[in-house]
């Protein structure tokens, strides 16, 4: 597949909603029903991500294969960690990454793209999300500890740096 990354626009909403719905189904079917439940991320969140130029798509021609949030700068969720980050340098974050499931390697392509932009990347995932934990380990992300989100739920925090 000839994959490219581009910023999402409001015209992409139908494709984005379809990918997130499929991701929720995949997570539930693979032992992780709690991370995104039945409604995350809500459309208002997606609209905010697009408005802030922080939502990206992985595309091949007209096909939307994946979606992810990427932003450089401090992330409130990552200020306190039970564990230790690899460094205190400026970093970027990836959140809400999902793929259509139609092309193997889409999420890996997205994460490599994000790392190439920042060279110091943080991400977190749910303890039940074994497929994502395995992908992060494969790509050289280091498990740094546990963070607690604003809603009180815990996530395993990872970082990859040069």
PDB file of C-alpha atoms in Angstrom:
ATOM      1  CA  UNK A   1       0.000   0.000   0.000  1.00  0.00           C
ATOM      2  CA  UNK A   2       1.129   3.514  -0.800  1.00  0.00           C
ATOM      3  CA  UNK A   3       0.298   5.257   2.486  1.00  0.00           C
ATOM      4  CA  UNK A   4       0.497   8.974   3.224  1.00  0.00           C
ATOM      5  CA  UNK A   5      -0.325  11.134   6.233  1.00  0.00           C
ATOM      6  CA  UNK A   6      -2.422  14.287   5.961  1.00  0.00           C
ATOM      7  CA  UNK A   7      -4.360  16.507   8.318  1.00  0.00           C
ATOM      8  CA  UNK A   8      -8.015  15.628   8.817  1.00  0.00           C
ATOM      9  CA  UNK A   9     -10.771  18.055   7.831  1.00  0.00           C
ATOM     10  CA  UNK A  10     -14.452  18.143   8.739  1.00  0.00           C
ATOM     11  CA  UNK A  11     -15.127  16.555   5.328  1.00  0.00           C
ATOM     12  CA  UNK A  12     -13.473  13.399   6.683  1.00  0.00           C
ATOM     13  CA  UNK A  13     -15.892  12.996   9.623  1.00  0.00           C
ATOM     14  CA  UNK A  14     -17.828  10.025   8.201  1.00  0.00           C
ATOM     15  CA  UNK A  15     -14.621   8.050   7.607  1.00  0.00           C
ATOM     16  CA  UNK A  16     -13.223   9.014  11.013  1.00  0.00           C
ATOM     17  CA  UNK A  17     -16.386   7.963  12.856  1.00  0.00           C
ATOM     18  CA  UNK A  18     -16.404   4.646  10.974  1.00  0.00           C
ATOM     19  CA  UNK A  19     -12.771   3.931  11.915  1.00  0.00           C
ATOM     20  CA  UNK A  20     -13.325   4.759  15.588  1.00  0.00           C
ATOM     21  CA  UNK A  21     -16.463   2.556  15.670  1.00  0.00           C
ATOM     22  CA  UNK A  22     -14.473  -0.314  14.179  1.00  0.00           C
ATOM     23  CA  UNK A  23     -11.657   0.261  16.685  1.00  0.00           C
ATOM     24  CA  UNK A  24     -14.111   0.051  19.609  1.00  0.00           C
ATOM     25  CA  UNK A  25     -15.446  -3.239  18.218  1.00  0.00           C
ATOM     26  CA  UNK A  26     -11.898  -4.580  17.766  1.00  0.00           C
ATOM     27  CA  UNK A  27     -10.890  -3.611  21.304  1.00  0.00           C
ATOM     28  CA  UNK A  28     -13.995  -5.196  22.823  1.00  0.00           C
ATOM     29  CA  UNK A  29     -13.458  -8.387  20.797  1.00  0.00           C
ATOM     30  CA  UNK A  30      -9.827  -8.533  21.959  1.00  0.00           C
ATOM     31  CA  UNK A  31     -10.358  -8.288  25.712  1.00  0.00           C
ATOM     32  CA  UNK A  32     -10.369  -4.485  26.018  1.00  0.00           C
ATOM     33  CA  UNK A  33     -14.007  -3.350  26.272  1.00  0.00           C
ATOM     34  CA  UNK A  34     -13.335  -0.600  28.831  1.00  0.00           C
ATOM     35  CA  UNK A  35     -10.719   1.681  27.234  1.00  0.00           C
ATOM     36  CA  UNK A  36     -13.095   3.402  24.783  1.00  0.00           C
ATOM     37  CA  UNK A  37     -16.414   1.830  25.791  1.00  0.00           C
ATOM     38  CA  UNK A  38     -19.199   2.416  23.248  1.00  0.00           C
ATOM     39  CA  UNK A  39     -18.864   6.159  22.667  1.00  0.00           C
ATOM     40  CA  UNK A  40     -15.229   7.305  22.838  1.00  0.00           C
ATOM     41  CA  UNK A  41     -14.029   9.484  21.286  1.00  0.00           C
ATOM     42  CA  UNK A  42     -17.196  11.600  21.083  1.00  0.00           C
ATOM     43  CA  UNK A  43     -17.790  13.583  17.890  1.00  0.00           C
ATOM     44  CA  UNK A  44     -17.269  16.887  19.752  1.00  0.00           C
ATOM     45  CA  UNK A  45     -13.744  15.712  20.696  1.00  0.00           C
ATOM     46  CA  UNK A  46     -13.012  14.822  17.072  1.00  0.00           C
ATOM     47  CA  UNK A  47     -14.294  18.224  15.930  1.00  0.00           C
ATOM     48  CA  UNK A  48     -12.009  19.934  18.486  1.00  0.00           C
ATOM     49  CA  UNK A  49      -9.038  17.850  17.320  1.00  0.00           C
ATOM     50  CA  UNK A  50      -9.703  18.892  13.701  1.00  0.00           C
ATOM     51  CA  UNK A  51     -10.222  22.560  14.643  1.00  0.00           C
ATOM     52  CA  UNK A  52      -6.885  22.497  16.496  1.00  0.00           C
ATOM     53  CA  UNK A  53      -5.102  20.985  13.456  1.00  0.00           C
ATOM     54  CA  UNK A  54      -4.137  18.013  15.617  1.00  0.00           C
ATOM     55  CA  UNK A  55      -5.992  15.164  13.910  1.00  0.00           C
ATOM     56  CA  UNK A  56      -4.199  13.263  11.177  1.00  0.00           C
ATOM     57  CA  UNK A  57      -5.253  10.614   8.718  1.00  0.00           C
ATOM     58  CA  UNK A  58      -3.351   7.798   7.111  1.00  0.00           C
ATOM     59  CA  UNK A  59      -4.637   7.535   3.553  1.00  0.00           C
ATOM     60  CA  UNK A  60      -4.024   5.519   0.425  1.00  0.00           C
ATOM     61  CA  UNK A  61      -5.562   7.343  -2.495  1.00  0.00           C
ATOM     62  CA  UNK A  62      -9.128   8.135  -1.422  1.00  0.00           C
ATOM     63  CA  UNK A  63      -9.181   5.417   1.253  1.00  0.00           C
ATOM     64  CA  UNK A  64      -8.858   6.530   4.877  1.00  0.00           C
ATOM     65  CA  UNK A  65      -6.916   3.754   6.602  1.00  0.00           C
ATOM     66  CA  UNK A  66      -6.201   5.288   9.999  1.00  0.00           C
ATOM     67  CA  UNK A  67      -6.630   8.272  12.270  1.00  0.00           C
ATOM     68  CA  UNK A  68      -4.592   9.684  15.151  1.00  0.00           C
ATOM     69  CA  UNK A  69      -4.181  12.768  17.309  1.00  0.00           C
ATOM     70  CA  UNK A  70      -0.681  14.303  17.287  1.00  0.00           C
ATOM     71  CA  UNK A  71       0.467  17.416  19.091  1.00  0.00           C
ATOM     72  CA  UNK A  72       3.790  18.814  20.205  1.00  0.00           C
ATOM     73  CA  UNK A  73       3.992  20.271  23.700  1.00  0.00           C
ATOM     74  CA  UNK A  74       3.092  19.538  27.297  1.00  0.00           C
ATOM     75  CA  UNK A  75       0.221  17.133  27.928  1.00  0.00           C
ATOM     76  CA  UNK A  76      -1.521  17.601  31.277  1.00  0.00           C
ATOM     77  CA  UNK A  77      -2.074  13.837  31.630  1.00  0.00           C
ATOM     78  CA  UNK A  78       1.685  13.256  31.551  1.00  0.00           C
ATOM     79  CA  UNK A  79       2.791  15.754  34.226  1.00  0.00           C
ATOM     80  CA  UNK A  80       2.587  13.155  36.992  1.00  0.00           C
ATOM     81  CA  UNK A  81       3.737   9.581  36.481  1.00  0.00           C
ATOM     82  CA  UNK A  82       4.065   6.628  38.821  1.00  0.00           C
ATOM     83  CA  UNK A  83       7.440   5.703  37.368  1.00  0.00           C
ATOM     84  CA  UNK A  84       9.784   7.941  35.378  1.00  0.00           C
ATOM     85  CA  UNK A  85       9.917   9.400  31.889  1.00  0.00           C
ATOM     86  CA  UNK A  86      13.129   8.800  29.937  1.00  0.00           C
ATOM     87  CA  UNK A  87      13.871  12.536  29.828  1.00  0.00           C
ATOM     88  CA  UNK A  88      12.366  15.952  30.509  1.00  0.00           C
ATOM     89  CA  UNK A  89      12.931  17.306  26.997  1.00  0.00           C
ATOM     90  CA  UNK A  90      10.149  18.819  24.874  1.00  0.00           C
ATOM     91  CA  UNK A  91       7.954  16.057  23.473  1.00  0.00           C
ATOM     92  CA  UNK A  92       4.970  15.259  21.316  1.00  0.00           C
ATOM     93  CA  UNK A  93       2.019  13.006  22.072  1.00  0.00           C
ATOM     94  CA  UNK A  94      -0.141  10.594  20.136  1.00  0.00           C
ATOM     95  CA  UNK A  95      -3.689   9.880  21.334  1.00  0.00           C
ATOM     96  CA  UNK A  96      -6.769   8.240  19.857  1.00  0.00           C
ATOM     97  CA  UNK A  97      -4.934   6.185  17.240  1.00  0.00           C
ATOM     98  CA  UNK A  98      -7.082   3.738  15.288  1.00  0.00           C
ATOM     99  CA  UNK A  99      -7.037   1.932  11.975  1.00  0.00           C
ATOM    100  CA  UNK A 100      -9.689   0.675   9.591  1.00  0.00           C
ATOM    101  CA  UNK A 101      -8.246  -2.824   9.839  1.00  0.00           C
ATOM    102  CA  UNK A 102      -8.107  -3.082   6.059  1.00  0.00           C
ATOM    103  CA  UNK A 103      -4.338  -2.667   5.662  1.00  0.00           C
ATOM    104  CA  UNK A 104      -1.856  -4.360   7.964  1.00  0.00           C
ATOM    105  CA  UNK A 105       0.748  -1.978   9.403  1.00  0.00           C
ATOM    106  CA  UNK A 106      -1.360   1.186   9.354  1.00  0.00           C
ATOM    107  CA  UNK A 107      -0.921   2.003  13.057  1.00  0.00           C
ATOM    108  CA  UNK A 108       2.802   1.267  12.803  1.00  0.00           C
ATOM    109  CA  UNK A 109       3.062   3.654   9.813  1.00  0.00           C
ATOM    110  CA  UNK A 110       1.273   6.384  11.818  1.00  0.00           C
ATOM    111  CA  UNK A 111       3.506   5.957  14.879  1.00  0.00           C
ATOM    112  CA  UNK A 112       6.687   5.981  12.782  1.00  0.00           C
ATOM    113  CA  UNK A 113       5.479   9.184  11.112  1.00  0.00           C
ATOM    114  CA  UNK A 114       4.797  10.836  14.477  1.00  0.00           C
ATOM    115  CA  UNK A 115       8.194   9.796  15.832  1.00  0.00           C
ATOM    116  CA  UNK A 116       9.947  11.150  12.730  1.00  0.00           C
ATOM    117  CA  UNK A 117       8.334  14.538  13.413  1.00  0.00           C
ATOM    118  CA  UNK A 118       9.264  14.759  17.087  1.00  0.00           C
ATOM    119  CA  UNK A 119      12.059  12.285  17.969  1.00  0.00           C
ATOM    120  CA  UNK A 120      10.644  12.346  21.531  1.00  0.00           C
ATOM    121  CA  UNK A 121       7.193  10.797  21.610  1.00  0.00           C
ATOM    122  CA  UNK A 122       4.865   9.852  24.464  1.00  0.00           C
ATOM    123  CA  UNK A 123       1.753   7.692  24.304  1.00  0.00           C
ATOM    124  CA  UNK A 124      -0.385   5.733  26.736  1.00  0.00           C
ATOM    125  CA  UNK A 125      -2.717   2.776  26.567  1.00  0.00           C
ATOM    126  CA  UNK A 126      -5.075   0.745  28.711  1.00  0.00           C
ATOM    127  CA  UNK A 127      -3.697  -2.276  30.583  1.00  0.00           C
ATOM    128  CA  UNK A 128      -6.198  -4.462  28.672  1.00  0.00           C
ATOM    129  CA  UNK A 129      -4.945  -3.213  25.286  1.00  0.00           C
ATOM    130  CA  UNK A 130      -2.438  -5.981  24.608  1.00  0.00           C
ATOM    131  CA  UNK A 131      -2.272  -5.424  20.808  1.00  0.00           C
ATOM    132  CA  UNK A 132      -1.189  -1.790  21.349  1.00  0.00           C
ATOM    133  CA  UNK A 133       1.288  -2.740  24.082  1.00  0.00           C
ATOM    134  CA  UNK A 134       2.842  -5.287  21.714  1.00  0.00           C
ATOM    135  CA  UNK A 135       3.030  -2.756  18.866  1.00  0.00           C
ATOM    136  CA  UNK A 136       4.671  -0.131  21.086  1.00  0.00           C
ATOM    137  CA  UNK A 137       7.255  -2.651  22.301  1.00  0.00           C
ATOM    138  CA  UNK A 138       7.957  -3.725  18.703  1.00  0.00           C
ATOM    139  CA  UNK A 139       8.561  -0.085  17.705  1.00  0.00           C
ATOM    140  CA  UNK A 140      10.998   0.580  20.556  1.00  0.00           C
ATOM    141  CA  UNK A 141       8.761   2.466  22.957  1.00  0.00           C
ATOM    142  CA  UNK A 142       9.805   2.067  26.595  1.00  0.00           C
ATOM    143  CA  UNK A 143       7.216   1.401  29.285  1.00  0.00           C
ATOM    144  CA  UNK A 144       7.827   4.246  31.763  1.00  0.00           C
ATOM    145  CA  UNK A 145       5.105   3.735  34.348  1.00  0.00           C
ATOM    146  CA  UNK A 146       1.476   4.569  34.997  1.00  0.00           C
ATOM    147  CA  UNK A 147      -0.415   7.822  34.541  1.00  0.00           C
ATOM    148  CA  UNK A 148      -3.864   8.724  35.827  1.00  0.00           C
ATOM    149  CA  UNK A 149      -6.254  10.494  33.469  1.00  0.00           C
ATOM    150  CA  UNK A 150      -8.553  13.339  34.514  1.00  0.00           C
ATOM    151  CA  UNK A 151     -11.425  10.853  34.896  1.00  0.00           C
ATOM    152  CA  UNK A 152      -9.368   8.835  37.393  1.00  0.00           C
ATOM    153  CA  UNK A 153      -8.608   5.865  35.132  1.00  0.00           C
ATOM    154  CA  UNK A 154      -5.063   4.570  34.833  1.00  0.00           C
ATOM    155  CA  UNK A 155      -3.050   4.088  31.662  1.00  0.00           C
ATOM    156  CA  UNK A 156       0.331   2.543  30.953  1.00  0.00           C
ATOM    157  CA  UNK A 157       2.659   5.301  29.754  1.00  0.00           C
ATOM    158  CA  UNK A 158       5.308   4.846  27.062  1.00  0.00           C
ATOM    159  CA  UNK A 159       8.020   6.999  25.567  1.00  0.00           C
ATOM    160  CA  UNK A 160      10.317   6.675  22.592  1.00  0.00           C
ATOM    161  CA  UNK A 161      13.304   8.950  22.214  1.00  0.00           C
ATOM    162  CA  UNK A 162      16.494   8.997  20.173  1.00  0.00           C
TER     163      UNK A 162
END
